XYZ file of C-alpha atoms in Angstrom:
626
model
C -73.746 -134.990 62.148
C -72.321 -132.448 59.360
C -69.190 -134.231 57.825
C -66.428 -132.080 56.075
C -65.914 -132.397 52.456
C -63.359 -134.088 50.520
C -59.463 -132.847 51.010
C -58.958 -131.348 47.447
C -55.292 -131.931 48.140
C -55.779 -135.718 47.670
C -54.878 -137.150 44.222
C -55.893 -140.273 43.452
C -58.616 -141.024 45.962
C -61.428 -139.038 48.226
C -61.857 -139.255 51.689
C -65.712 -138.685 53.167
C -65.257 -139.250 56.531
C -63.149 -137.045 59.368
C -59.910 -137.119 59.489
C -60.016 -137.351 63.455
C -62.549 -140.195 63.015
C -60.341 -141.975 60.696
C -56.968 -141.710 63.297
C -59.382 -142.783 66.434
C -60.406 -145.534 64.328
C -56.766 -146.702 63.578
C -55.649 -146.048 66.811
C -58.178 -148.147 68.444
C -57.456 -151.033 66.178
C -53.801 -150.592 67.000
C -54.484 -151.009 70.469
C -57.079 -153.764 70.490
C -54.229 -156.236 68.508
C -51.841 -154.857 70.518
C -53.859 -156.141 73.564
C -54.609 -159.449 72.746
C -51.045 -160.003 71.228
C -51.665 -159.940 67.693
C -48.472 -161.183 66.100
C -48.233 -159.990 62.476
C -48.004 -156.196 60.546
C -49.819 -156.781 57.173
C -47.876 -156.226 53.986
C -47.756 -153.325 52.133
C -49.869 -153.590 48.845
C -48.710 -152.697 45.987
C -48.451 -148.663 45.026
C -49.639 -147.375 41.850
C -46.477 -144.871 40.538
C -45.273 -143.203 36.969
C -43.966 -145.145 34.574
C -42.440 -143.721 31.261
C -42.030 -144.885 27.522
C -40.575 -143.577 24.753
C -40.747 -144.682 21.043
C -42.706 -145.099 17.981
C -44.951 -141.887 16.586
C -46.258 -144.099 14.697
C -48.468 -145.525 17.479
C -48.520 -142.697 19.594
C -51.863 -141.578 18.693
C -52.969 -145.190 20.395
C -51.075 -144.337 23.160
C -51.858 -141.319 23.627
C -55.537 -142.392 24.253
C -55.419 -144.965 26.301
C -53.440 -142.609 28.350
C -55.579 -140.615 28.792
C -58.518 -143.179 29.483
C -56.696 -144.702 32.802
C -55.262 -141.611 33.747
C -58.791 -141.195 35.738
C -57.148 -144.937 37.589
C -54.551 -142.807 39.169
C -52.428 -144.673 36.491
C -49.596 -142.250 35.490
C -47.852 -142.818 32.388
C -45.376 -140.991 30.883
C -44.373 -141.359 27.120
C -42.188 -139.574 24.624
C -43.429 -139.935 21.072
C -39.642 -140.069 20.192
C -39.376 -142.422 17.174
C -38.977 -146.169 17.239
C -35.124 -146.272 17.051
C -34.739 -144.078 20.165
C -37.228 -146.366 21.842
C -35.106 -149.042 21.537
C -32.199 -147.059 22.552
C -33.621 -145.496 25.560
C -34.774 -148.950 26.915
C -31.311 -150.085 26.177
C -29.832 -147.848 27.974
C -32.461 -147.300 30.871
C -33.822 -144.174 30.605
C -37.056 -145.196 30.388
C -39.605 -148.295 32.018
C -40.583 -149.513 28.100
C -40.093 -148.913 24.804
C -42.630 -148.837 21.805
C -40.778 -149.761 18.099
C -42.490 -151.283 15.276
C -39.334 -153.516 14.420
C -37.287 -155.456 16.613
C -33.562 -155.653 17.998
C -31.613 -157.327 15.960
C -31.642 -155.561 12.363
C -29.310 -154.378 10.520
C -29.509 -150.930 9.366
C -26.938 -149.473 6.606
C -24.101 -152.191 7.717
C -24.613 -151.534 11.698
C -26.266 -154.398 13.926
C -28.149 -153.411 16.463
C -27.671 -155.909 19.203
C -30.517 -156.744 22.067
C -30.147 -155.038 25.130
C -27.173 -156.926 27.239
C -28.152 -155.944 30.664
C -31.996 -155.788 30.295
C -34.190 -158.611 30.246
C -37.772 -157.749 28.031
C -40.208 -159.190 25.579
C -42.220 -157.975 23.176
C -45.744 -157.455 23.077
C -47.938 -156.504 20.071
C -49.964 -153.669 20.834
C -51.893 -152.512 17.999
C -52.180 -153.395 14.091
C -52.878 -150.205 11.252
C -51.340 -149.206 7.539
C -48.338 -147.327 6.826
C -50.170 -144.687 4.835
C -49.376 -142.028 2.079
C -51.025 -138.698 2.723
C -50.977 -135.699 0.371
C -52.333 -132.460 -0.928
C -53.108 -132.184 -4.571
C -55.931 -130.363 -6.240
C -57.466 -130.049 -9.650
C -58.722 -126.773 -10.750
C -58.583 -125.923 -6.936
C -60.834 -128.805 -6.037
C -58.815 -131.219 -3.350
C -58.342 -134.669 -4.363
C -59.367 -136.824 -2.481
C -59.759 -140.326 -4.355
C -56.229 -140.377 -5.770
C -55.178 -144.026 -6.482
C -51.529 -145.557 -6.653
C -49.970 -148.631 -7.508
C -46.808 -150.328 -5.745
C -44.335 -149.435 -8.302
C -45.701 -145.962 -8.694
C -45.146 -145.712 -4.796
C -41.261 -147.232 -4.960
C -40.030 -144.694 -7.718
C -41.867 -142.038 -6.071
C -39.787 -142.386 -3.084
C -36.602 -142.972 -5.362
C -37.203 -139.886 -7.787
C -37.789 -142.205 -10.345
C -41.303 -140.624 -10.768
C -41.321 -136.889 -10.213
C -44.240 -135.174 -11.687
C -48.165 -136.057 -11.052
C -48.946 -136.057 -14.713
C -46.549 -139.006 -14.704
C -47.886 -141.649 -17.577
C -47.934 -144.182 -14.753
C -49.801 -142.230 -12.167
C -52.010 -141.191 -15.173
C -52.918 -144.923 -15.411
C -53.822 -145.576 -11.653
C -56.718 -142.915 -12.021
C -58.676 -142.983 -15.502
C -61.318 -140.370 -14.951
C -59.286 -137.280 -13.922
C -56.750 -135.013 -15.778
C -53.618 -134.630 -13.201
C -51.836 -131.641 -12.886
C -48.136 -130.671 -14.451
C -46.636 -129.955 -10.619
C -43.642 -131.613 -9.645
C -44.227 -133.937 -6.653
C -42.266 -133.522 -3.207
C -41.540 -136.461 -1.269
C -41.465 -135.634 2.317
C -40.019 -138.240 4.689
C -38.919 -138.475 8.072
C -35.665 -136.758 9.389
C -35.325 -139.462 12.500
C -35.276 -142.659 13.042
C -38.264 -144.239 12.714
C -40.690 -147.624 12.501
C -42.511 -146.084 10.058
C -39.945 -145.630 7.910
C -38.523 -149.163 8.255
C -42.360 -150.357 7.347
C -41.729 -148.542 4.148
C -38.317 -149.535 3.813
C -38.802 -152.891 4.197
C -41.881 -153.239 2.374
C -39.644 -151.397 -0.685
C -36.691 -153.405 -0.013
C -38.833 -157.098 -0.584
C -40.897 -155.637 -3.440
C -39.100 -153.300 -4.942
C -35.332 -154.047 -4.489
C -33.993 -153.050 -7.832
C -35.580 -149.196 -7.157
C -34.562 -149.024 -3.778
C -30.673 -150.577 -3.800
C -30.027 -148.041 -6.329
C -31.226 -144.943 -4.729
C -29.819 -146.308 -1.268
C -26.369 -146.567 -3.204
C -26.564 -143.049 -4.731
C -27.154 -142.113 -0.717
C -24.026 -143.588 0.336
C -25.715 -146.333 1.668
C -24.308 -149.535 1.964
C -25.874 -151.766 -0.622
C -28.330 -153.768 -0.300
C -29.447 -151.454 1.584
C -32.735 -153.821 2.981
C -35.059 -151.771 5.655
C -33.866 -148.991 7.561
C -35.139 -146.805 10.323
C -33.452 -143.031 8.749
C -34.721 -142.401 5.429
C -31.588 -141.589 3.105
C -32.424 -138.435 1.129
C -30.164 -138.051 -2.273
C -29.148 -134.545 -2.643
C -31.240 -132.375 -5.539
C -33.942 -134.757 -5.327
C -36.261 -132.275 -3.683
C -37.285 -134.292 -0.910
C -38.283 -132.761 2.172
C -36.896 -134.259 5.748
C -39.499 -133.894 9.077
C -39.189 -134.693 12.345
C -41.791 -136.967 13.443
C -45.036 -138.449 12.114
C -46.620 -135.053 13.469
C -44.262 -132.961 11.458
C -45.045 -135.170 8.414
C -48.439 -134.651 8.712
C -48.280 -131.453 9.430
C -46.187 -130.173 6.479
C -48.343 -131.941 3.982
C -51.159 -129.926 5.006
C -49.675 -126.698 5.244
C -51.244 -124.289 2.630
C -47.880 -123.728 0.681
C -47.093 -127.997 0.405
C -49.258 -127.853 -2.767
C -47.786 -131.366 -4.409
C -46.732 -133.157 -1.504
C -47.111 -136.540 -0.578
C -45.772 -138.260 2.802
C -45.866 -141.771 4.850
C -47.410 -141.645 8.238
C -49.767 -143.950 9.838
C -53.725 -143.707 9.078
C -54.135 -142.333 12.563
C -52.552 -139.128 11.150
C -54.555 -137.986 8.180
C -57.599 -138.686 10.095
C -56.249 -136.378 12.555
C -55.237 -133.524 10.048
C -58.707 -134.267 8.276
C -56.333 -135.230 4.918
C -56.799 -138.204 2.367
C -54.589 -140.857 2.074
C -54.097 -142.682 -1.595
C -55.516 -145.824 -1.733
C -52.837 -148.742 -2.813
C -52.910 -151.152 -5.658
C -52.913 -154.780 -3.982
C -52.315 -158.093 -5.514
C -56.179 -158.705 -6.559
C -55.702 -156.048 -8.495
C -58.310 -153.380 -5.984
C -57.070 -150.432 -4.703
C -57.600 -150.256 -1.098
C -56.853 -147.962 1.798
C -56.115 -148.666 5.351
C -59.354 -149.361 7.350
C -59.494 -151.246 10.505
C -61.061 -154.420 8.126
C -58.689 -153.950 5.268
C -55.676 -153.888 7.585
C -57.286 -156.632 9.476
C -58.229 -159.042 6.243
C -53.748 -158.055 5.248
C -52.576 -159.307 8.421
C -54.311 -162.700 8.584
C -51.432 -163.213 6.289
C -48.507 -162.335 8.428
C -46.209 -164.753 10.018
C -46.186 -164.390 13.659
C -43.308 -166.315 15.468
C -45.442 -168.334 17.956
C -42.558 -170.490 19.826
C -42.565 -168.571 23.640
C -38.795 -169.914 24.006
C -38.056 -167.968 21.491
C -36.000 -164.217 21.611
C -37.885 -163.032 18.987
C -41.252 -164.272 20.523
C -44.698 -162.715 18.655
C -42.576 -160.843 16.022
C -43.714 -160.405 12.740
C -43.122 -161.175 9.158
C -45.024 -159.473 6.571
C -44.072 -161.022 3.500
C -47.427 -162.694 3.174
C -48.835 -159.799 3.831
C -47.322 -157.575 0.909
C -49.064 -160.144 -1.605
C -52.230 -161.427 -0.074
C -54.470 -162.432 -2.615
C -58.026 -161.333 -0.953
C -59.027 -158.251 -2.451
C -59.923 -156.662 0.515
C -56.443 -156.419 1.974
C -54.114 -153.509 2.262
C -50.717 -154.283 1.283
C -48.952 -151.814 4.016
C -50.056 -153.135 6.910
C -48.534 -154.208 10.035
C -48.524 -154.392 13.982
C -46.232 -152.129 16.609
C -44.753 -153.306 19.652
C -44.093 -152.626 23.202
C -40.625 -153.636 24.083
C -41.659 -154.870 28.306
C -39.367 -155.318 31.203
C -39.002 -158.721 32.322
C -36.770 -158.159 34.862
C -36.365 -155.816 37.661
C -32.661 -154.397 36.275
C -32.757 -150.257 36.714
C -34.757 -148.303 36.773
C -37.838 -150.918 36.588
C -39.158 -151.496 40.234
C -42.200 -153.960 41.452
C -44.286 -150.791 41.755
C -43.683 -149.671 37.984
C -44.287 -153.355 36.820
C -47.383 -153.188 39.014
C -48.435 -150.163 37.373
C -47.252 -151.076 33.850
C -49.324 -154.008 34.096
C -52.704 -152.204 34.983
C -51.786 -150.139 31.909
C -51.410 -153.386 29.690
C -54.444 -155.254 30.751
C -56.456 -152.176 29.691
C -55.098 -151.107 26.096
C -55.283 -155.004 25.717
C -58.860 -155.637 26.496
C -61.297 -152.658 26.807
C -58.914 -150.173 25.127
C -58.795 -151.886 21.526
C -62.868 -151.401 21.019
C -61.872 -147.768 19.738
C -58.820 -148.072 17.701
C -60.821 -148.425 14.396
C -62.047 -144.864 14.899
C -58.675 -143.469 15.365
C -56.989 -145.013 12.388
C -55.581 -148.124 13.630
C -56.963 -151.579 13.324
C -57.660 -153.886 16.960
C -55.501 -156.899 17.446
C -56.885 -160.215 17.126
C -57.832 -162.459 19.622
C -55.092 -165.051 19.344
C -52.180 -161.953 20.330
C -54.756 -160.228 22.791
C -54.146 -163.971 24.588
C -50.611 -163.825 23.429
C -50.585 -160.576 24.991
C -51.718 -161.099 28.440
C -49.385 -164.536 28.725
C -46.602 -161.590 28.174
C -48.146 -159.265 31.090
C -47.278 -161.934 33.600
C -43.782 -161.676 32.881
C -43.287 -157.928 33.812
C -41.623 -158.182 37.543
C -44.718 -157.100 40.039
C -47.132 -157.626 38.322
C -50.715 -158.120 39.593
C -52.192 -161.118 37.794
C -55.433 -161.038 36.168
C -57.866 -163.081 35.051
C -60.229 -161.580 32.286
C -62.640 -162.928 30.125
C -61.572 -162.282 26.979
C -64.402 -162.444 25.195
C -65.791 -159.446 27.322
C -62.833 -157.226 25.664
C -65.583 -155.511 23.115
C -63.071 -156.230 20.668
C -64.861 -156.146 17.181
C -62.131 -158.871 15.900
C -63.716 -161.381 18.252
C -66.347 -163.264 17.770
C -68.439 -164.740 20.579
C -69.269 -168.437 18.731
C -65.494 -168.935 18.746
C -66.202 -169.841 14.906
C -64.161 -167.418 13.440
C -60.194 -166.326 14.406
C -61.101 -162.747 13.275
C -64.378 -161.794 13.101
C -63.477 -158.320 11.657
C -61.663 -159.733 8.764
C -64.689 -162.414 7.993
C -67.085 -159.826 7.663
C -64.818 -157.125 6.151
C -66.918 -155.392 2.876
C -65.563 -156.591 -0.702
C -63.934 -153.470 -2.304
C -66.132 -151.479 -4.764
C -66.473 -152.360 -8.593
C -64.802 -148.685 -9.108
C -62.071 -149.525 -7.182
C -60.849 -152.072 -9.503
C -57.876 -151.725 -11.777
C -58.349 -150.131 -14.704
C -61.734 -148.686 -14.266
C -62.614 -145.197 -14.039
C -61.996 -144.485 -10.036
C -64.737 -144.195 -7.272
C -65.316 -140.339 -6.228
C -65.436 -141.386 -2.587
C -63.208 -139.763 -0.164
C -60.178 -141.466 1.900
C -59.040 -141.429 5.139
C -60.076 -138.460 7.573
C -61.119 -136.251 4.179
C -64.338 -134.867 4.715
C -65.822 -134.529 0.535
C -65.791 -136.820 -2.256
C -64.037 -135.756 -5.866
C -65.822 -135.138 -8.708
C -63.498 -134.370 -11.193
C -64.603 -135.278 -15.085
C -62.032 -135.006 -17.580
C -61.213 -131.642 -18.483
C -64.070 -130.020 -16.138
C -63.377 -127.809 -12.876
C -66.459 -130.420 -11.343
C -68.656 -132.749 -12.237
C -72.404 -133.445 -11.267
C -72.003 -136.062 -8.870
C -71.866 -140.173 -8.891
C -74.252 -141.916 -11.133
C -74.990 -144.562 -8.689
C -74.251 -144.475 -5.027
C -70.997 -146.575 -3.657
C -71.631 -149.512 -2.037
C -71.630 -149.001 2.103
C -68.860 -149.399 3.970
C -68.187 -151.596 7.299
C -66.164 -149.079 9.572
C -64.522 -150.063 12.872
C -66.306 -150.044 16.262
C -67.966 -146.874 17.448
C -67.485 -147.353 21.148
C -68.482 -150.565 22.626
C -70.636 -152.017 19.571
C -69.598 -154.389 17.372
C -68.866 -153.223 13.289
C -71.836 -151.187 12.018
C -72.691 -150.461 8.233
C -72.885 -146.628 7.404
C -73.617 -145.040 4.326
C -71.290 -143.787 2.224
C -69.722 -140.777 3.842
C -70.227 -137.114 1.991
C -70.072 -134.880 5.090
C -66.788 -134.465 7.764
C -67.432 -137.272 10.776
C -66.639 -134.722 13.835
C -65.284 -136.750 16.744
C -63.845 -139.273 14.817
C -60.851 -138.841 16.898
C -60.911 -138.953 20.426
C -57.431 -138.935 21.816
C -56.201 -137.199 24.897
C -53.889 -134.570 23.644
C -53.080 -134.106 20.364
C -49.989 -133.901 18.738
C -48.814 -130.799 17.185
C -46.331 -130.752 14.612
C -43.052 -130.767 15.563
C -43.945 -131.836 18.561
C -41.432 -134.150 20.149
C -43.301 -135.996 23.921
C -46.602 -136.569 25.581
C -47.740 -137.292 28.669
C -50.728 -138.763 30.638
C -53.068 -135.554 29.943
C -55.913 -136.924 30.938
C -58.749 -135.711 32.939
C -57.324 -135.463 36.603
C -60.396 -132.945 38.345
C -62.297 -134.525 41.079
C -64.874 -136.808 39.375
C -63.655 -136.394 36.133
C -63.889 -139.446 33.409
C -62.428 -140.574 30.179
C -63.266 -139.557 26.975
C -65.684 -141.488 25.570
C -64.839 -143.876 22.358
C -64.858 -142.317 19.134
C -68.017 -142.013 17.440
C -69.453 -141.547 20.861
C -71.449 -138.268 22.149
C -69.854 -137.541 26.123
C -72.901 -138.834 28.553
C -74.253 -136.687 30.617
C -74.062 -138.258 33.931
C -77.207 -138.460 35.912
C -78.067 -139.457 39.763
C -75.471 -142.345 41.326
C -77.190 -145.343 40.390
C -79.572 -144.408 38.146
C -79.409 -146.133 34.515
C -79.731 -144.383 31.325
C -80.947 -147.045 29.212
C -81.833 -151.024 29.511
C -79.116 -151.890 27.598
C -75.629 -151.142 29.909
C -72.357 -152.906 27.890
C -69.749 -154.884 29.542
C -66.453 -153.093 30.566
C -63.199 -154.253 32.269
C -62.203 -152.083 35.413
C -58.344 -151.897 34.915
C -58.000 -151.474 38.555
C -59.082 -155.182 39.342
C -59.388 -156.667 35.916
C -62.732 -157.344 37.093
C -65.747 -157.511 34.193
C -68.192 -155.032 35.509
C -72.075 -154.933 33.732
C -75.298 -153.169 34.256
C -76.615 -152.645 38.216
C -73.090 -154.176 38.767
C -71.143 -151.185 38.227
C -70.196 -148.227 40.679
C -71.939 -145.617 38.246
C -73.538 -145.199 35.187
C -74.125 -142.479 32.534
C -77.110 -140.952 30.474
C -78.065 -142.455 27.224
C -76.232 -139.945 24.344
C -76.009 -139.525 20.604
C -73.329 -141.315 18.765
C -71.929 -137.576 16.829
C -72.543 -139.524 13.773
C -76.610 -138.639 12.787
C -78.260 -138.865 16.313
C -78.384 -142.287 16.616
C -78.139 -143.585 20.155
C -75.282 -144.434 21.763
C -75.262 -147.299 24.759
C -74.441 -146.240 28.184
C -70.929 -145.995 29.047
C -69.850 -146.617 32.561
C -67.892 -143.952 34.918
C -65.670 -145.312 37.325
C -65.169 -143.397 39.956
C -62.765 -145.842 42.451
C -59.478 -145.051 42.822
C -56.991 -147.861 41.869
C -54.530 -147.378 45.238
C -56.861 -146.699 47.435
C -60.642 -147.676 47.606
C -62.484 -145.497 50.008
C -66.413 -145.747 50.547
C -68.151 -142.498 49.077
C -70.521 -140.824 51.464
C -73.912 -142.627 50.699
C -74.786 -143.889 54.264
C -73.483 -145.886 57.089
C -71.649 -149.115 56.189
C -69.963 -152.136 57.812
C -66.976 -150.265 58.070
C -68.461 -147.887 59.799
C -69.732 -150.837 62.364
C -66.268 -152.180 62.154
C -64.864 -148.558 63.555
C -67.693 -148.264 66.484
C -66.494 -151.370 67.459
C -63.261 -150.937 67.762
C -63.135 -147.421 69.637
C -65.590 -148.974 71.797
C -63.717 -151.969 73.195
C -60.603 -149.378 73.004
C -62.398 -147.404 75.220
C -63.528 -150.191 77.459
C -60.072 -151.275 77.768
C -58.084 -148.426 78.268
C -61.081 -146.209 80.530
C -62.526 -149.629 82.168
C -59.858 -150.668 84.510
C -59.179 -147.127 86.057
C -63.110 -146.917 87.205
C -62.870 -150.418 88.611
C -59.889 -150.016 90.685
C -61.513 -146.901 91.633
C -64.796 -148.704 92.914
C -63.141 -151.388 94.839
C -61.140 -148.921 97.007
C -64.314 -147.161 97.910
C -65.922 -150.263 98.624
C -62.990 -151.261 100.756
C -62.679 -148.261 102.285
């Protein structure tokens, strides 16, 4: 029999049976419980809906991928890259379902508390870890930098004006081996509120408080001034004010911000294809923010583990600021998202049902590409921490995953070590030691190393190559050692949607065609899918299905896709599994008959039997009586 194709009207889920076969069907089950008395409706299941967000910029490039990888789900969620203070005060007020902030209720910003919300229960919920960063454009005899070192203090007066031109003695002394340029040096900071300006702030504000009171006080701040979430700009200083990490980024790189230098997460300059300045820590190594460097800082940080606690897996960095590994980046930190734990407006049982499919994934399977993007996975003891704080959203469906399946590359599968990407995170080169003429190599997402001798528009190279680097996980391995880099890395970045600058929201803009699939993980060439069932390679990797929070590996899995290069030398990438179930609704695709198939026959048969059965039999006894 020919059977029509799928209603392109339907979102969500595909129907490959009639629609005439699928109302006989439930008509005839109607009718056979309704005969024989059946005594119960079953409940209504849960329903997959939008949720929204609003918040930090500063992890919206996380977001912003993982919304697009369940957007295939039929999970819908809505977020507005707003900042981290109008996070908070859109989930205070109840405008949206969450928030995202890297810093709590409960600070005080320029003499104002900022009080938790009164009629809205929530928790937190760290998300994802990464380094407050300082991109800029500089370039020597029109040659980019790309290598540019910095110290702490250097840093600190920057952002008070106390240090205004790159020549600067001090800045001199962070980079023996180059002649700086005579330009002045703009400061460009954000114009809104913002967690990644309280990371700065507060990072100046422990370290640095006899810079940063000062300037505050010239601002008209109240003094101390301590962190604060709007950057106070002191007229004639010649900073520059952006909206947004996206407008940050963005000016920096515009052709005319020759001089510039500005502080937005990693995520950002690998994005704009811009170097970020690598940071004096306390061994003495300058450092930038990898996925290992951030992870080696925050092994540091004081996490309040006591669940009875308001301020429940918040963080405290001082350790962090003055770890003593050399491998650590001093700037680094985690963001949060603010949850519902109660079902006060607007959050519903369908939203928390929703919101919780959302959190199992970026949780689990949706860490294993963060390193790529800029930001550094969570550990294994908040991942835990993390799902404990899932059950508490109002509706949620509870799941029970294997951690250990998450392809996280901070886990490691003996158990034997709390971080594996911190344990095996690379020492820092000799040349990026203090005092010591600096490394060439290139920083965040810039694509050539600097070879600048003093006093020459180039030089002829290195002398001896850099030591390789560990880099985050390309898709679902575990860390893998590259050479040093010396070309571009196209596809580093895999997000759904980029930010523009200026840009102020974001939504799920994921794939939503018929049969369309995620992105795959940075690093990682898009398989090309082959024949249903049919496996690329030997090798298939582990993946959670968001839908059930089910593990699903090799033959297990609805559909596979072809072995494809990794965009990074033609190495080969493992197989990455396409889902292709809906979340609300799981309807049979049309490979051949199946029990429910049986299951219908049956019932339209004893439907017919009892509604055309009777009428024949009465008829055949009054002939035979007649």
């Amino acid at each position: 029999m020919n059977r029509p194709a799928a209603d392109p009207k339907l979102t969500g889920h595909s129907v490959s049976r009639p629609q005439t076969w699928r109302r006989l069907a439930a008509v005839a089950a109607f009718s056979l419980a309704f005969s024989i008395g059946a005594p119960t409706v079953p409940a209504l299941a849960a329903t997959l809906v939008p949720v929204t967000g609003a918040g930090s910029t500063w992890s919206s490039n996380a977001m912003e991928q993982w919304i697009g990888d369940v957007n295939q789900y039929g999970i819908r969620i809505d977020f507005a890259a707003t900042g981290s203070s109008d996070g908070r005060t859109q989930f205070t007020n109840g405008t949206v379902d969450f928030g995202v902030s890297e810093i709590p209720y409960g600070v005080t910003d320029n003499g104002t508390y900022e009080p938790p919300p009164a009629n809205r229960a929530f928790a937190y919920m760290p998300i994802v870890a990464g380094g407050t960063s300082f991109m800029y454009q500089l370039h020597i005899n029109g040659q980019q930098v790309t290598n540019l070192r910095l110290s702490g203090l250097v840093l600190a007066k920057i952002f008070t004006a106390g240090i205004t031109k790159w020549n600067d003695p001090a800045i001199v002394a962070d980079n023996p081996g180059i002649v700086l340029p005579a330009e002045p040096i703009v400061p460009v900071v954000r114009a809104d509120g913002s967690g990644t300006t309280a990371q700065l702030t507060t990072w100046m504000s422990k370290k640095y408080p006899d810079l940063w009171n000062p300037y505050c006080g010239k601002a008209g701040r109240v003094t101390p001034c301590g962190v604060t979430s709007t950057y106070p700009v002191v007229p004639g200083t010649g900073f520059i004010s952006q909206q947004l990490s996206s407008g940050v980024a963005g000016y920096v790189k515009q052709a005319q911000s020759e001089g510039t230098i500005g502080y937005v997460e990693t995520s950002y300059a690998i994005e704009q294809s811009y170097p970020v300045a690598k940071v004096l820590n306390a061994a003495g190594f300058y450092t930038e923010p990898t996925a290992a460097n951030v992870a080696v800082a925050l092994t540091a940080a004081q996490i309040n583990s006591d669940p009875s606690s308001p301020k429940y897996l918040t963080q405290v960095l001082d350790g962090v600021y003055d770890n003593p590994d050399p491998r650590t980046y001093p700037l680094s930190s985690y963001s949060y998202m603010i949850i519902p734990t109660g079902l006060q407006s607007p959050m519903t049982t369908d939203k928390g049902y929703t919101l919780g499919k959302f959190a199992y994934y970026f949780l689990c399977e949706g860490q294993q590409s963060m390193g790529d993007l800029g930001y550094s996975p969570l550990p294994i003891n908040l991942v835990q921490a993390g799902f404990d704080q899932v059950k508490k959203i109002p509706g949620v469906d509870v799941q029970s995953i294997d951690i250990t399946k998450c392809n996280n590359p901070t886990f490691d599968p003996s158990g034997k070590n709390p971080n594996l990407l911190a344990e095996t995170a690379p020492q820092p080169q000799p040349c990026d030691k203090l005092n010591v003429v600096m490394c060439p190599t290139h920083t965040g997402g810039a694509g050539a190393d600097t070879y600048v001798a003093a006093g020459a528009t180039a030089g002829p190279g290195p002398t001896t190559t850099p030591t390789a680097k560990t880099t985050a996980t390309k898709g679902p391995h575990a860390p893998v050692t590259v050479s040093p880099r010396s070309t571009p890395q196209p596809g580093k970045t895999t997000k759904a949607g980029a930010s523009t600058p200026g840009s102020t929201s974001t939504s799920a803009a994921g794939p939503t065609a018929a049969g369309a699939t995620t992105s795959p993980p940075a690093g990682v060439k898009k398989p090309q899918v082959g024949k249903p069932g049919v496996v690329g390679s030997s090798v298939v990797p582990t993946r959670t299905d968001p839908a059930t929070g089910e593990i699903v590996q090799g033959a297990a899995a609805s559909a596979v896709a072809a072995v494809g290069t990794d965009g990074q030398g033609g190495g080969t990438a493992q197989a990455q599994l396409l889902p292709v179930r809906a979340v609300a609704v799981s309807v049979a695709t049309d490979t051949g008959w199946t029990v429910q198939d049986s299951l219908m026959v049956v019932a339209i048969l004893l439907f017919a039997l009892l509604t055309v059965a009777p009428p024949l039999l009465s008829r055949r006894l009054r002939r035979k009586s007649s």
